[in-house]
């Protein structure tokens, strides 16, 4: 039962974070210039905060549930893809 939940959460988080990371990173790289600088600056600032800590804070701010956990983990995982 625990393995099924963990794998399900992992699959959802990877799909969401990869999609977001590819879209934002691709858009930033294609645009170039100041847009690329701003987007990459934001990603560097967010990367300076530990991802697990940021996910825990997001989960606490939202109502604790599996979907909010997936959302919080996705919001911290897309940055490495971008």
Short mmCIF file of N, CA and C in Angstrom, two decimals:
data_model
loop_
_atom_site.label_atom_id
_atom_site.label_comp_id
_atom_site.label_asym_id
_atom_site.label_seq_id
_atom_site.Cartn_x
_atom_site.Cartn_y
_atom_site.Cartn_z
N UNK A 1 0.83 -1.20 0.00
CA UNK A 1 0.00 0.00 0.00
C UNK A 1 0.87 1.26 0.00
N UNK A 2 1.94 1.30 0.80
CA UNK A 2 2.83 2.45 0.86
C UNK A 2 3.63 2.63 -0.41
N UNK A 3 4.06 1.50 -0.99
CA UNK A 3 4.85 1.57 -2.22
C UNK A 3 4.00 2.10 -3.36
N UNK A 4 2.77 1.68 -3.43
CA UNK A 4 1.88 2.14 -4.50
C UNK A 4 1.66 3.65 -4.41
N UNK A 5 1.48 4.16 -3.20
CA UNK A 5 1.29 5.60 -3.02
C UNK A 5 2.56 6.37 -3.38
N UNK A 6 3.70 5.88 -2.93
CA UNK A 6 4.97 6.56 -3.19
C UNK A 6 5.28 6.61 -4.68
N UNK A 7 5.07 5.51 -5.37
CA UNK A 7 5.34 5.48 -6.81
C UNK A 7 4.35 6.36 -7.55
N UNK A 8 3.11 6.35 -7.14
CA UNK A 8 2.11 7.21 -7.77
C UNK A 8 2.44 8.68 -7.60
N UNK A 9 2.84 9.07 -6.40
CA UNK A 9 3.23 10.46 -6.16
C UNK A 9 4.45 10.81 -6.98
N UNK A 10 5.44 9.93 -7.02
CA UNK A 10 6.66 10.19 -7.77
C UNK A 10 6.37 10.37 -9.26
N UNK A 11 5.51 9.53 -9.82
CA UNK A 11 5.19 9.63 -11.25
C UNK A 11 4.49 10.95 -11.55
N UNK A 12 3.54 11.32 -10.71
CA UNK A 12 2.81 12.58 -10.92
C UNK A 12 3.76 13.77 -10.81
N UNK A 13 4.62 13.77 -9.80
CA UNK A 13 5.54 14.88 -9.60
C UNK A 13 6.52 14.98 -10.77
N UNK A 14 7.05 13.88 -11.23
CA UNK A 14 8.01 13.91 -12.34
C UNK A 14 7.34 14.41 -13.61
N UNK A 15 6.12 13.96 -13.88
CA UNK A 15 5.42 14.41 -15.09
C UNK A 15 5.14 15.91 -15.04
N UNK A 16 4.64 16.38 -13.91
CA UNK A 16 4.31 17.81 -13.80
C UNK A 16 5.56 18.66 -13.83
N UNK A 17 6.57 18.29 -13.04
CA UNK A 17 7.77 19.12 -12.97
C UNK A 17 8.55 19.13 -14.27
N UNK A 18 8.59 18.01 -14.97
CA UNK A 18 9.28 17.97 -16.25
C UNK A 18 8.57 18.84 -17.28
N UNK A 19 7.26 18.78 -17.31
CA UNK A 19 6.50 19.61 -18.23
C UNK A 19 6.71 21.09 -17.96
N UNK A 20 6.59 21.49 -16.70
CA UNK A 20 6.78 22.90 -16.34
C UNK A 20 8.21 23.34 -16.65
N UNK A 21 9.19 22.51 -16.28
CA UNK A 21 10.59 22.85 -16.50
C UNK A 21 10.93 22.99 -17.98
N UNK A 22 10.40 22.09 -18.80
CA UNK A 22 10.67 22.17 -20.23
C UNK A 22 10.03 23.40 -20.86
N UNK A 23 8.82 23.71 -20.46
CA UNK A 23 8.13 24.88 -21.03
C UNK A 23 8.84 26.17 -20.61
N UNK A 24 9.12 26.32 -19.32
CA UNK A 24 9.73 27.56 -18.85
C UNK A 24 11.18 27.67 -19.34
N UNK A 25 11.94 26.59 -19.26
CA UNK A 25 13.33 26.62 -19.73
C UNK A 25 13.42 26.83 -21.23
N UNK A 26 12.54 26.18 -21.98
CA UNK A 26 12.52 26.36 -23.43
C UNK A 26 12.14 27.76 -23.83
N UNK A 27 11.13 28.30 -23.16
CA UNK A 27 10.70 29.67 -23.44
C UNK A 27 11.79 30.67 -23.10
N UNK A 28 12.45 30.46 -21.96
CA UNK A 28 13.51 31.35 -21.53
C UNK A 28 14.69 31.29 -22.49
N UNK A 29 15.09 30.10 -22.87
CA UNK A 29 16.21 29.95 -23.80
C UNK A 29 15.90 30.47 -25.19
N UNK A 30 14.68 30.27 -25.64
CA UNK A 30 14.29 30.75 -26.97
C UNK A 30 14.21 32.27 -27.01
N UNK A 31 13.67 32.85 -25.95
CA UNK A 31 13.52 34.30 -25.91
C UNK A 31 14.87 34.99 -25.78
N UNK A 32 15.70 34.48 -24.88
CA UNK A 32 17.01 35.07 -24.66
C UNK A 32 16.91 36.45 -24.05
N UNK A 33 18.00 37.16 -24.05
CA UNK A 33 18.01 38.54 -23.57
C UNK A 33 17.65 38.68 -22.11
N UNK A 34 16.91 39.74 -21.82
CA UNK A 34 16.57 40.03 -20.43
C UNK A 34 15.58 39.03 -19.86
N UNK A 35 14.72 38.43 -20.70
CA UNK A 35 13.77 37.42 -20.21
C UNK A 35 14.53 36.22 -19.67
N UNK A 36 15.54 35.79 -20.40
CA UNK A 36 16.36 34.67 -19.96
C UNK A 36 17.07 35.02 -18.66
N UNK A 37 17.57 36.22 -18.56
CA UNK A 37 18.25 36.65 -17.34
C UNK A 37 17.34 36.67 -16.13
N UNK A 38 16.12 37.17 -16.31
CA UNK A 38 15.17 37.24 -15.19
C UNK A 38 14.73 35.84 -14.77
N UNK A 39 14.38 34.98 -15.73
CA UNK A 39 13.92 33.63 -15.40
C UNK A 39 15.03 32.83 -14.73
N UNK A 40 16.22 32.91 -15.26
CA UNK A 40 17.33 32.16 -14.66
C UNK A 40 17.72 32.75 -13.30
N UNK A 41 17.56 34.05 -13.12
CA UNK A 41 17.79 34.66 -11.80
C UNK A 41 16.81 34.14 -10.76
N UNK A 42 15.53 34.03 -11.17
CA UNK A 42 14.52 33.49 -10.26
C UNK A 42 14.82 32.04 -9.91
N UNK A 43 15.23 31.26 -10.90
CA UNK A 43 15.54 29.85 -10.62
C UNK A 43 16.74 29.73 -9.70
N UNK A 44 17.73 30.59 -9.84
CA UNK A 44 18.89 30.53 -8.95
C UNK A 44 18.52 30.90 -7.52
N UNK A 45 17.62 31.87 -7.35
CA UNK A 45 17.18 32.24 -6.01
C UNK A 45 16.42 31.09 -5.36
N UNK A 46 15.54 30.46 -6.12
CA UNK A 46 14.76 29.34 -5.56
C UNK A 46 15.66 28.14 -5.30
N UNK A 47 16.68 27.94 -6.12
CA UNK A 47 17.62 26.84 -5.90
C UNK A 47 18.45 27.03 -4.64
N UNK A 48 18.58 28.27 -4.16
CA UNK A 48 19.36 28.52 -2.96
C UNK A 48 18.63 28.05 -1.70
N UNK A 49 17.33 27.83 -1.79
CA UNK A 49 16.53 27.31 -0.66
C UNK A 49 16.44 25.80 -0.83
N UNK A 50 16.67 25.03 0.23
CA UNK A 50 16.55 23.57 0.10
C UNK A 50 15.14 23.16 -0.34
N UNK A 51 15.08 22.27 -1.33
CA UNK A 51 13.80 21.88 -1.92
C UNK A 51 12.85 21.21 -0.94
N UNK A 52 13.39 20.39 -0.07
CA UNK A 52 12.53 19.70 0.90
C UNK A 52 11.91 20.70 1.86
N UNK A 53 12.70 21.67 2.30
CA UNK A 53 12.19 22.69 3.21
C UNK A 53 11.10 23.52 2.54
N UNK A 54 11.33 23.91 1.31
CA UNK A 54 10.32 24.69 0.57
C UNK A 54 9.05 23.87 0.34
N UNK A 55 9.20 22.58 0.04
CA UNK A 55 8.03 21.71 -0.13
C UNK A 55 7.25 21.56 1.17
N UNK A 56 7.97 21.44 2.29
CA UNK A 56 7.28 21.33 3.58
C UNK A 56 6.52 22.60 3.91
N UNK A 57 7.10 23.75 3.62
CA UNK A 57 6.43 25.02 3.89
C UNK A 57 5.19 25.16 3.00
N UNK A 58 5.32 24.82 1.72
CA UNK A 58 4.15 24.90 0.83
C UNK A 58 3.05 23.95 1.27
N UNK A 59 3.42 22.75 1.70
CA UNK A 59 2.42 21.78 2.15
C UNK A 59 1.73 22.27 3.42
N UNK A 60 2.47 22.92 4.31
CA UNK A 60 1.87 23.43 5.53
C UNK A 60 0.95 24.62 5.25
N UNK A 61 1.32 25.46 4.27
CA UNK A 61 0.48 26.60 3.94
C UNK A 61 -0.82 26.16 3.28
N UNK A 62 -0.75 25.08 2.51
CA UNK A 62 -1.94 24.53 1.88
C UNK A 62 -2.54 23.48 2.82
N UNK A 63 -3.69 23.04 2.50
CA UNK A 63 -4.33 21.98 3.28
C UNK A 63 -3.59 20.66 3.03
N UNK A 64 -3.17 19.96 4.09
CA UNK A 64 -2.41 18.71 3.87
C UNK A 64 -3.23 17.65 3.12
N UNK A 65 -2.76 17.29 1.96
CA UNK A 65 -3.38 16.23 1.16
C UNK A 65 -2.35 15.71 0.17
N UNK A 66 -2.66 14.61 -0.46
CA UNK A 66 -1.74 14.03 -1.43
C UNK A 66 -1.55 14.96 -2.63
N UNK A 67 -2.61 15.58 -3.10
CA UNK A 67 -2.51 16.44 -4.28
C UNK A 67 -1.72 17.70 -3.97
N UNK A 68 -1.89 18.25 -2.77
CA UNK A 68 -1.10 19.42 -2.40
C UNK A 68 0.38 19.05 -2.20
N UNK A 69 0.64 17.85 -1.74
CA UNK A 69 2.01 17.37 -1.65
C UNK A 69 2.62 17.26 -3.04
N UNK A 70 1.88 16.71 -3.98
CA UNK A 70 2.36 16.62 -5.38
C UNK A 70 2.61 18.01 -5.94
N UNK A 71 1.73 18.94 -5.66
CA UNK A 71 1.89 20.32 -6.12
C UNK A 71 3.14 20.95 -5.53
N UNK A 72 3.34 20.79 -4.23
CA UNK A 72 4.49 21.39 -3.56
C UNK A 72 5.80 20.79 -4.08
N UNK A 73 5.84 19.49 -4.24
CA UNK A 73 7.06 18.86 -4.76
C UNK A 73 7.32 19.26 -6.21
N UNK A 74 6.27 19.42 -6.99
CA UNK A 74 6.43 19.83 -8.39
C UNK A 74 6.93 21.26 -8.49
N UNK A 75 6.49 22.12 -7.59
CA UNK A 75 6.92 23.51 -7.62
C UNK A 75 8.39 23.68 -7.24
N UNK A 76 8.97 22.69 -6.59
CA UNK A 76 10.39 22.77 -6.27
C UNK A 76 11.25 21.93 -7.21
N UNK A 77 10.65 21.00 -7.93
CA UNK A 77 11.44 20.08 -8.77
C UNK A 77 11.62 20.59 -10.21
N UNK A 78 10.77 21.47 -10.69
CA UNK A 78 10.87 21.91 -12.09
C UNK A 78 12.10 22.77 -12.32
N UNK A 79 12.62 23.34 -11.27
CA UNK A 79 13.71 24.31 -11.40
C UNK A 79 14.96 23.66 -11.97
N UNK A 80 15.26 22.45 -11.54
CA UNK A 80 16.46 21.77 -12.05
C UNK A 80 16.31 21.43 -13.52
N UNK A 81 15.10 21.19 -13.98
CA UNK A 81 14.87 20.89 -15.40
C UNK A 81 15.02 22.15 -16.25
N UNK A 82 14.53 23.27 -15.73
CA UNK A 82 14.61 24.53 -16.48
C UNK A 82 16.05 24.95 -16.64
#
